[in-house]
Amino acid sequence: MLIKVVNPNTTLSMTATIGECARAVAGPGTLVDAVSPSMGPASIESHVDEALSVPGILEQIALGEAQGADGYVIACFGDPGMDAAREAATGPVVGIAEAAMHAASFLGRGFSVVTTLGRTTGRAWDLAEHYGLSRHCRGVHACEIPVLELETDPDARKIITEACRDAMERDGSDAIVLGCAGMADLCGHISSEIGAPVVDGVAAATLFVQSLVTMGLRTGKRAEFAAPPPKKYSGLLAGFGTD
Amino acid sequence: MLIKVVNPNTTLSMTATIGECARAVAGPGTLVDAVSPSMGPASIESHVDEALSVPGILEQIALGEAQGADGYVIACFGDPGMDAAREAATGPVVGIAEAAMHAASFLGRGFSVVTTLGRTTGRAWDLAEHYGLSRHCRGVHACEIPVLELETDPDARKIITEACRDAMERDGSDAIVLGCAGMADLCGHISSEIGAPVVDGVAAATLFVQSLVTMGLRTGKRAEFAAPPPKKYSGLLAGFGTD
Amino acid sequence: MLIKVVNPNTTLSMTATIGECARAVAGPGTLVDAVSPSMGPASIESHVDEALSVPGILEQIALGEAQGADGYVIACFGDPGMDAAREAATGPVVGIAEAAMHAASFLGRGFSVVTTLGRTTGRAWDLAEHYGLSRHCRGVHACEIPVLELETDPDARKIITEACRDAMERDGSDAIVLGCAGMADLCGHISSEIGAPVVDGVAAATLFVQSLVTMGLRTGKRAEFAAPPPKKYSGLLAGFGTD
Amino acid sequence: MLIKVVNPNTTLSMTATIGECARAVAGPGTLVDAVSPSMGPASIESHVDEALSVPGILEQIALGEAQGADGYVIACFGDPGMDAAREAATGPVVGIAEAAMHAASFLGRGFSVVTTLGRTTGRAWDLAEHYGLSRHCRGVHACEIPVLELETDPDARKIITEACRDAMERDGSDAIVLGCAGMADLCGHISSEIGAPVVDGVAAATLFVQSLVTMGLRTGKRAEFAAPPPKKYSGLLAGFGTD
Amino acid sequence: MLIKVVNPNTTLSMTATIGECARAVAGPGTLVDAVSPSMGPASIESHVDEALSVPGILEQIALGEAQGADGYVIACFGDPGMDAAREAATGPVVGIAEAAMHAASFLGRGFSVVTTLGRTTGRAWDLAEHYGLSRHCRGVHACEIPVLELETDPDARKIITEACRDAMERDGSDAIVLGCAGMADLCGHISSEIGAPVVDGVAAATLFVQSLVTMGLRTGKRAEFAAPPPKKYSGLLAGFGTD
Amino acid sequence: MLIKVVNPNTTLSMTATIGECARAVAGPGTLVDAVSPSMGPASIESHVDEALSVPGILEQIALGEAQGADGYVIACFGDPGMDAAREAATGPVVGIAEAAMHAASFLGRGFSVVTTLGRTTGRAWDLAEHYGLSRHCRGVHACEIPVLELETDPDARKIITEACRDAMERDGSDAIVLGCAGMADLCGHISSEIGAPVVDGVAAATLFVQSLVTMGLRTGKRAEFAAPPPKKYSGLLAGFGTD
């Protein structure tokens, strides 16, 4: 089974970490291919970044289809381009916010999200609402560390751990959801520090896609998510045309 | 990894089928132990049956804890006793309606549930609401075959397949959710007949529990779902006491 | 008119207090029969306790049907087994959380619940949501007094009164709902202390059942809440079988 | 105990019927005073009628306060002026739609409303939403008989009975709510014809107000529903001024 | 184009201010007629005041229909009598809370309302809910200045400005909605002081009505909002009768 | 005042029609600049098309900012890229679905959407939900005419008119919302044919942006919608980088 894990930003060190976290949980028969697109933002910290990461995601899904990928993970906590990805792919597609929030809902009545910049918390609430999980989402908290500094800031681990501890307390939550793919490798550490379940969306999405593929389940293709009709594209994006 | 799949009714032939369906999807390192309680209803077709299946479920979880089970599936589509089971168990617990509905939400915008008796459709709606998935649940349809006749009625497979086909059409759904553990073995057949994804909760719950255990995730135990306080129990249920 | 008030725990002193509170409001033609089951937990402080109180509730409803009871009150704030009780009983069944929350919604825009242990607040929110009253429910607050210490802790009355006062203030509520049948006898005292309406669910449920019976109203029996189909039960619960 | 039942329209024959229905259920110690205002519409069949019935309702509440009324029923299915009435009255105030919908929610999972004119169905949905009961309200159906013809149309009883039967069937409901005070006297007949619970809001509201008064409960007066600040009124409405 | 801006209270100085604010934004071809009714409360600070302002509003709409008004603004933040006004008027009718909340929803994810008395905040929440904007409404805050003192209290501007600043901070909002027509002239000042968008409902409603009229849009008249059926009215309100 | 109306597809004849419809309602002092991006799909009929129209929208907003545009309309009924556009623009941004749905909510209790292809109806529901207007949206109906055939299919006008008539009837709606910018010029015709208000989002959005600019209102820039942080972009999209 081939699962393609798409990091929608172009920072390869982050793609490497994401790939490791996915591989750490994937089953023995599952091949994880972690990739970054050839185009798009170095990190995703705004609605603009998120929107402009979608062409790259679709590029990677087209490549995945050619490779025969069985399913896809979109590894950015804003779950960018999910509907488009589900249209474009044959196999199942799961976003890491989607997977983490659903997984956390299995672990108790409420979870708290801890993410990077405050300006992205609105998007997290939007997704919780969209997935039907806003009642389970007790709070979305920012630690104000930019995405790419997660790897370089020596205090990042400590700051995020404390933010998780505070969030649990303030929200009366049963579990933590980590709000950025770049935090995937902190999951075990934080969980043992705060003594509570901490969900990393990269692992969760990888396992949920693997589960869906194992069951032979893929996106329903009879209506909204059927392959898009052929279309002429212009200019910079002409290559995406299918007509 | 040991996953205990609890069929809350006492009909062993159904437990056997459920166990096979769970084993068919479980990973190589996962041992599936499918069990029925020593007490309770032969099948679950009413709120009374459902309520009275819970002591048996808790009995099996107590046994599972002694065995060192890593996680539990509650294999009745009414998801009976979920909150109590999460309190009582150390590892994660997932219900089959819960798993199937969440899985179906990954496959498109809407799903239809096809279940046994009309009198159980209210409970299915309740669960969809409780899990936050009522917007995704487009319809709950009964084929009016009693649970135990799923195994014996020679027309069951045909009737259920047609009910699924009709439900997709009427609801404009992207996927079907099978609304009874006793339908687990029909999943592949129906899917190929109607050309759409069909989710069996037994498989989905088994894989989701396996996923949670793989990630080291279990029910948050700091508050609502901590182990229950010690308590004196009387009469027929005295054995459940912990004081 | 005979109203059976079922205290789902087995602590008879609490049953006696509940009976008195119910009788204090019942009309002249109404006989209140306050009972405890022969089986189950001494007090209900967890999801496990609540689930295991349901067989006893159903036992008492079966007895009530034989006695010709006209309606039933389930006198535990978790409203355990409501759906099953409505199936099993001929007359109307009302839970004390249900009654108290509905009554409080007649008294203003928002109410606060004050209950015993923090671990039960999740269930109170669930019920508010289920009854459609989560918008009216402004807060659920625990005073951390175990159920059976309500009768013995000399400071209980004072602590609960202060918790009610604080809850009103913090939530900006119009009324208080007492979150435990064991608090029924404190209702008048607290109300006069804090100068605001305080709703006891035992009184409210008794009067609502009496009202329904007076109007000749009982649970609709055409579909979901029809008497359960006959069923074989096994083991410890064999006596619940009807087949 | 004095309960004032305010028919917000000025048609005295309807007030008489409403009074009889209220008295038929009130307890032995309860005096029912059914009244019509001195001003306002002959029947309430539009938002304009409803809005212009409120001055008359407030006039009657002012009179009731002078009489020492213990509680009030607003006997029009649009529940006009409820918030104002709760501010103006010392005792509890319950509307007949409010009472009927809450009562019906005790009788099963869903109810259907059968009312007079199609143009009033929007208001019924609004109220269901406002009271938190829109999930229980499965349908609102009009029989297109104007309010005052309920008393004179010889076919009214038959038409409404059939509308109730159809509504139950179409909506899969457990109970019927009659959507007009002028239907109060049809309640028993329809219920025996269709074999299902039929709720009349006049009876339900009378009994709920009686229940609240018995418990010593009245509208919370600490904030939103405190007596209105003194105010100068002009013109036709100068008499409503309190300054 | 003639837009009638109805100040539902009878304080003419406030009507004058409201008229100026409406005229300041209206297009060159738009005539704004700002009026007060001949009857009703001097200011609207309770549910009673609000209910008793509706006859005056309907009087002004009847006059407007005779004048050939193209549309109407109801200039009180409780949006009194909206449904009745929409029935009675031929052209579109927009309330100032309605307009301000919708406008604010175009400016970001969340807004805060700053209003006069705390007792009116419940109504603001009701409206947010009714318009579907409760998710956008992050908080409703009172500055406890009575409506008529907005014009006379020398500190009003400062107090309201600080309340707006605090509300933004506490709620994490993107915009402020002013919760009283009497605050209309403070809009620009507050916005420049706090550096955030501040929405005045009088301006917003005037422009939205102008927009609807420009598009030839008016209330749909095929069902609920068709002109009310003819009706006899009695007593003080006899003049409202149409029969 | 300069309002930039961005047609997110690259079909210039459609842009011309959209521009005419916007200009037909804009005030005398408003300049409407209707544009298509240099890149992207010829028409938007899938989630993929929609996602890939966003780079072109952002290109046009960047140009608009350089031109000093005061506000923006996004003229595709899927409202693509709204959050990103609000971040990128200084002035207000309104989508045509957003504007049309809000406008329709002023005209009665419920509206029906009539759109092009069935596969886009899910997106329309999503938007209704996101804007808080799902309760007002009674139905979304497709006439199955591809976007570019709206201009060429000689039967298009008739088919769409009939679809509108049917939708009103089936949904019991008060108004129609046209679900495609390419239908903008049919608005008046359909309205007079079916005798009900028909809302075109292009006109509505143009007038709402004009209204916001007139009031000096723009997107709140203190948090989520502040200008995006500088960022390096790669590959095909390198030109969008700001670092």
CSV table of N, CA, C and O in Angstrom, one decimal, chain A residues 80-145:
chain,number,residue,atom,x,y,z
A,80,PRO,N,-5.7,22.5,3.8
A,80,PRO,CA,-6.0,23.2,2.5
A,80,PRO,C,-6.4,22.3,1.4
A,80,PRO,O,-5.8,21.2,1.2
A,81,GLY,N,-7.3,22.8,0.6
A,81,GLY,CA,-7.7,22.1,-0.6
A,81,GLY,C,-8.3,20.8,-0.5
A,81,GLY,O,-8.3,20.0,-1.5
A,82,MET,N,-8.8,20.4,0.6
A,82,MET,CA,-9.4,19.1,0.9
A,82,MET,C,-10.4,18.7,-0.2
A,82,MET,O,-10.4,17.6,-0.7
A,83,ASP,N,-11.4,19.6,-0.5
A,83,ASP,CA,-12.5,19.2,-1.4
A,83,ASP,C,-11.9,19.0,-2.8
A,83,ASP,O,-12.3,18.0,-3.5
A,84,ALA,N,-11.0,19.8,-3.2
A,84,ALA,CA,-10.4,19.7,-4.5
A,84,ALA,C,-9.5,18.4,-4.6
A,84,ALA,O,-9.6,17.6,-5.5
A,85,ALA,N,-8.8,18.1,-3.5
A,85,ALA,CA,-8.0,16.9,-3.4
A,85,ALA,C,-8.9,15.6,-3.5
A,85,ALA,O,-8.5,14.7,-4.2
A,86,ARG,N,-10.0,15.7,-2.9
A,86,ARG,CA,-10.9,14.5,-2.9
A,86,ARG,C,-11.5,14.3,-4.3
A,86,ARG,O,-11.8,13.2,-4.7
A,87,GLU,N,-11.7,15.4,-5.0
A,87,GLU,CA,-12.2,15.3,-6.4
A,87,GLU,C,-11.1,14.7,-7.3
A,87,GLU,O,-11.4,13.8,-8.2
A,88,ALA,N,-9.8,15.2,-7.1
A,88,ALA,CA,-8.8,14.8,-8.0
A,88,ALA,C,-8.2,13.4,-7.8
A,88,ALA,O,-7.7,12.8,-8.7
A,89,ALA,N,-8.3,12.9,-6.5
A,89,ALA,CA,-7.7,11.6,-6.2
A,89,ALA,C,-8.7,10.5,-6.4
A,89,ALA,O,-9.9,10.7,-6.2
A,90,THR,N,-8.2,9.3,-6.7
A,90,THR,CA,-9.0,8.1,-6.7
A,90,THR,C,-9.2,7.5,-5.3
A,90,THR,O,-10.2,7.1,-4.9
A,91,GLY,N,-8.1,7.5,-4.6
A,91,GLY,CA,-8.1,6.9,-3.3
A,91,GLY,C,-8.5,8.0,-2.2
A,91,GLY,O,-8.8,9.1,-2.5
A,92,PRO,N,-8.7,7.5,-1.0
A,92,PRO,CA,-9.1,8.4,0.1
A,92,PRO,C,-8.1,9.5,0.4
A,92,PRO,O,-6.9,9.3,0.2
A,93,VAL,N,-8.6,10.7,0.9
A,93,VAL,CA,-7.7,11.8,1.3
A,93,VAL,C,-8.2,12.2,2.6
A,93,VAL,O,-9.3,12.4,2.9
A,94,VAL,N,-7.2,12.4,3.6
A,94,VAL,CA,-7.5,12.8,4.9
A,94,VAL,C,-6.6,14.0,5.3
A,94,VAL,O,-5.4,13.9,5.0
A,95,GLY,N,-7.1,15.0,5.9
A,95,GLY,CA,-6.3,16.1,6.4
A,95,GLY,C,-5.9,15.9,7.8
A,95,GLY,O,-6.5,15.2,8.5
A,96,ILE,N,-4.8,16.5,8.2
A,96,ILE,CA,-4.3,16.2,9.5
A,96,ILE,C,-5.1,16.9,10.6
A,96,ILE,O,-5.2,16.4,11.7
A,97,ALA,N,-5.7,18.1,10.3
A,97,ALA,CA,-6.6,18.6,11.4
A,97,ALA,C,-7.8,17.7,11.5
A,97,ALA,O,-8.3,17.4,12.6
A,98,GLU,N,-8.3,17.3,10.3
A,98,GLU,CA,-9.5,16.4,10.3
A,98,GLU,C,-9.2,15.2,11.1
A,98,GLU,O,-10.0,14.8,12.0
A,99,ALA,N,-8.1,14.5,10.8
A,99,ALA,CA,-7.8,13.3,11.5
A,99,ALA,C,-7.6,13.5,13.0
A,99,ALA,O,-8.1,12.7,13.8
A,100,ALA,N,-6.8,14.5,13.3
A,100,ALA,CA,-6.5,14.7,14.8
A,100,ALA,C,-7.8,15.1,15.5
A,100,ALA,O,-8.0,14.6,16.7
A,101,MET,N,-8.6,15.9,15.0
A,101,MET,CA,-9.9,16.3,15.7
A,101,MET,C,-10.8,15.0,15.9
A,101,MET,O,-11.3,14.8,16.9
A,102,HIS,N,-10.9,14.3,14.8
A,102,HIS,CA,-11.8,13.1,14.9
A,102,HIS,C,-11.2,12.1,15.9
A,102,HIS,O,-11.9,11.6,16.8
A,103,ALA,N,-9.8,11.9,15.9
A,103,ALA,CA,-9.2,11.0,16.8
A,103,ALA,C,-9.4,11.5,18.3
A,103,ALA,O,-9.7,10.7,19.2
A,104,ALA,N,-9.2,12.7,18.5
A,104,ALA,CA,-9.4,13.3,19.8
A,104,ALA,C,-10.8,13.1,20.3
A,104,ALA,O,-11.0,12.9,21.5
A,105,SER,N,-11.7,13.1,19.4
A,105,SER,CA,-13.1,13.0,19.9
A,105,SER,C,-13.4,11.6,20.4
A,105,SER,O,-14.4,11.3,21.1
A,106,PHE,N,-12.5,10.6,20.1
A,106,PHE,CA,-12.6,9.2,20.6
A,106,PHE,C,-12.1,9.1,22.0
A,106,PHE,O,-12.2,8.1,22.6
A,107,LEU,N,-11.4,10.2,22.5
A,107,LEU,CA,-10.6,10.0,23.7
A,107,LEU,C,-11.3,10.7,24.9
A,107,LEU,O,-10.7,10.8,26.0
A,108,GLY,N,-12.4,11.3,24.7
A,108,GLY,CA,-13.1,12.0,25.8
A,108,GLY,C,-14.1,13.0,25.3
A,108,GLY,O,-14.5,12.9,24.1
A,109,ARG,N,-14.6,13.9,26.1
A,109,ARG,CA,-15.6,14.8,25.7
A,109,ARG,C,-15.1,16.1,25.0
A,109,ARG,O,-15.8,16.6,24.2
A,110,GLY,N,-13.9,16.5,25.4
A,110,GLY,CA,-13.4,17.7,24.8
A,110,GLY,C,-11.9,17.7,24.6
A,110,GLY,O,-11.2,17.1,25.3
A,111,PHE,N,-11.5,18.4,23.6
A,111,PHE,CA,-10.0,18.6,23.3
A,111,PHE,C,-9.7,20.1,23.2
A,111,PHE,O,-10.6,20.9,22.9
A,112,SER,N,-8.4,20.4,23.4
A,112,SER,CA,-7.9,21.7,23.1
A,112,SER,C,-6.8,21.6,22.0
A,112,SER,O,-6.1,20.7,22.0
A,113,VAL,N,-6.9,22.6,21.1
A,113,VAL,CA,-5.9,22.7,20.1
A,113,VAL,C,-4.8,23.7,20.5
A,113,VAL,O,-5.1,24.8,21.0
A,114,VAL,N,-3.5,23.3,20.3
A,114,VAL,CA,-2.4,24.2,20.5
A,114,VAL,C,-1.7,24.4,19.2
A,114,VAL,O,-1.2,23.4,18.6
A,115,THR,N,-1.6,25.6,18.7
A,115,THR,CA,-1.1,25.8,17.4
A,115,THR,C,0.0,26.9,17.4
A,115,THR,O,0.5,27.3,18.5
A,116,THR,N,0.5,27.3,16.2
A,116,THR,CA,1.6,28.3,16.2
A,116,THR,C,1.1,29.7,16.4
A,116,THR,O,1.2,30.2,17.5
A,117,LEU,N,0.7,30.4,15.3
A,117,LEU,CA,0.4,31.8,15.4
A,117,LEU,C,-1.1,32.0,15.7
A,117,LEU,O,-2.0,31.4,15.1
A,118,GLY,N,-1.4,33.1,16.5
A,118,GLY,CA,-2.8,33.4,16.8
A,118,GLY,C,-3.6,33.7,15.6
A,118,GLY,O,-4.8,33.4,15.6
A,119,ARG,N,-3.0,34.2,14.5
A,119,ARG,CA,-3.8,34.5,13.3
A,119,ARG,C,-4.4,33.2,12.6
A,119,ARG,O,-5.2,33.4,11.7
A,120,THR,N,-3.9,32.1,13.0
A,120,THR,CA,-4.4,30.8,12.4
A,120,THR,C,-5.5,30.2,13.2
A,120,THR,O,-6.1,29.2,12.8
A,121,THR,N,-5.8,30.7,14.4
A,121,THR,CA,-6.8,30.0,15.2
A,121,THR,C,-8.2,30.1,14.6
A,121,THR,O,-9.0,29.2,14.8
A,122,GLY,N,-8.5,31.2,13.9
A,122,GLY,CA,-9.8,31.2,13.2
A,122,GLY,C,-10.1,30.1,12.3
A,122,GLY,O,-11.1,29.5,12.2
A,123,ARG,N,-9.0,29.7,11.5
A,123,ARG,CA,-9.1,28.6,10.6
A,123,ARG,C,-9.4,27.3,11.3
A,123,ARG,O,-10.2,26.5,10.9
A,124,ALA,N,-8.7,27.1,12.5
A,124,ALA,CA,-8.9,25.9,13.2
A,124,ALA,C,-10.4,25.8,13.7
A,124,ALA,O,-11.0,24.7,13.6
A,125,TRP,N,-10.9,26.9,14.2
A,125,TRP,CA,-12.3,26.9,14.6
A,125,TRP,C,-13.3,26.5,13.4
A,125,TRP,O,-14.2,25.8,13.5
A,126,ASP,N,-12.9,27.1,12.3
A,126,ASP,CA,-13.7,26.9,11.0
A,126,ASP,C,-13.7,25.4,10.7
A,126,ASP,O,-14.8,24.8,10.4
A,127,LEU,N,-12.6,24.8,10.8
A,127,LEU,CA,-12.5,23.3,10.5
A,127,LEU,C,-13.3,22.5,11.5
A,127,LEU,O,-14.0,21.6,11.2
A,128,ALA,N,-13.1,22.8,12.8
A,128,ALA,CA,-13.9,22.1,13.8
A,128,ALA,C,-15.4,22.2,13.5
A,128,ALA,O,-16.1,21.2,13.6
A,129,GLU,N,-15.8,23.4,13.2
A,129,GLU,CA,-17.2,23.6,12.8
A,129,GLU,C,-17.6,22.7,11.6
A,129,GLU,O,-18.6,22.0,11.5
A,130,HIS,N,-16.7,22.8,10.6
A,130,HIS,CA,-17.0,22.1,9.3
A,130,HIS,C,-17.1,20.6,9.5
A,130,HIS,O,-17.9,19.9,8.9
A,131,TYR,N,-16.2,20.1,10.4
A,131,TYR,CA,-16.2,18.6,10.6
A,131,TYR,C,-17.3,18.2,11.7
A,131,TYR,O,-17.4,17.0,11.9
A,132,GLY,N,-18.0,19.1,12.2
A,132,GLY,CA,-19.0,18.8,13.2
A,132,GLY,C,-18.5,18.7,14.6
A,132,GLY,O,-19.2,18.2,15.5
A,133,LEU,N,-17.3,19.1,14.8
A,133,LEU,CA,-16.6,18.8,16.1
A,133,LEU,C,-16.4,20.1,17.0
A,133,LEU,O,-15.6,20.1,17.9
A,134,SER,N,-17.2,21.1,16.6
A,134,SER,CA,-16.9,22.4,17.4
A,134,SER,C,-17.4,22.2,18.9
A,134,SER,O,-16.8,22.9,19.7
A,135,ARG,N,-18.3,21.3,19.1
A,135,ARG,CA,-18.7,21.1,20.5
A,135,ARG,C,-17.6,20.4,21.3
A,135,ARG,O,-17.4,20.5,22.5
A,136,HIS,N,-16.8,19.5,20.6
A,136,HIS,CA,-15.7,18.8,21.3
A,136,HIS,C,-14.5,19.8,21.4
A,136,HIS,O,-13.7,19.5,22.3
A,137,CYS,N,-14.4,20.8,20.6
A,137,CYS,CA,-13.2,21.6,20.6
A,137,CYS,C,-13.4,22.7,21.6
A,137,CYS,O,-14.2,23.6,21.5
A,138,ARG,N,-12.7,22.6,22.7
A,138,ARG,CA,-12.9,23.5,23.9
A,138,ARG,C,-12.1,24.8,23.8
A,138,ARG,O,-12.4,25.8,24.5
A,139,GLY,N,-11.1,24.8,23.0
A,139,GLY,CA,-10.2,26.0,22.9
A,139,GLY,C,-9.2,25.8,21.8
A,139,GLY,O,-8.8,24.7,21.5
A,140,VAL,N,-8.8,26.9,21.2
A,140,VAL,CA,-7.7,26.9,20.3
A,140,VAL,C,-6.7,27.9,20.8
A,140,VAL,O,-7.0,29.1,20.9
A,141,HIS,N,-5.5,27.5,21.1
A,141,HIS,CA,-4.5,28.4,21.7
A,141,HIS,C,-3.2,28.5,20.8
A,141,HIS,O,-2.8,27.5,20.3
A,142,ALA,N,-2.7,29.7,20.8
A,142,ALA,CA,-1.5,29.9,20.0
A,142,ALA,C,-0.3,30.1,20.9
A,142,ALA,O,-0.4,30.6,22.0
A,143,CYS,N,0.9,29.5,20.5
A,143,CYS,CA,2.1,29.8,21.2
A,143,CYS,C,2.9,30.8,20.6
A,143,CYS,O,4.0,31.2,21.1
A,144,GLU,N,2.5,31.4,19.5
A,144,GLU,CA,3.1,32.5,18.8
A,144,GLU,C,4.6,32.2,18.3
A,144,GLU,O,5.4,33.1,18.3
A,145,ILE,N,4.8,30.9,18.0
A,145,ILE,CA,6.1,30.6,17.4
A,145,ILE,C,5.8,30.4,15.9
A,145,ILE,O,5.0,29.5,15.5
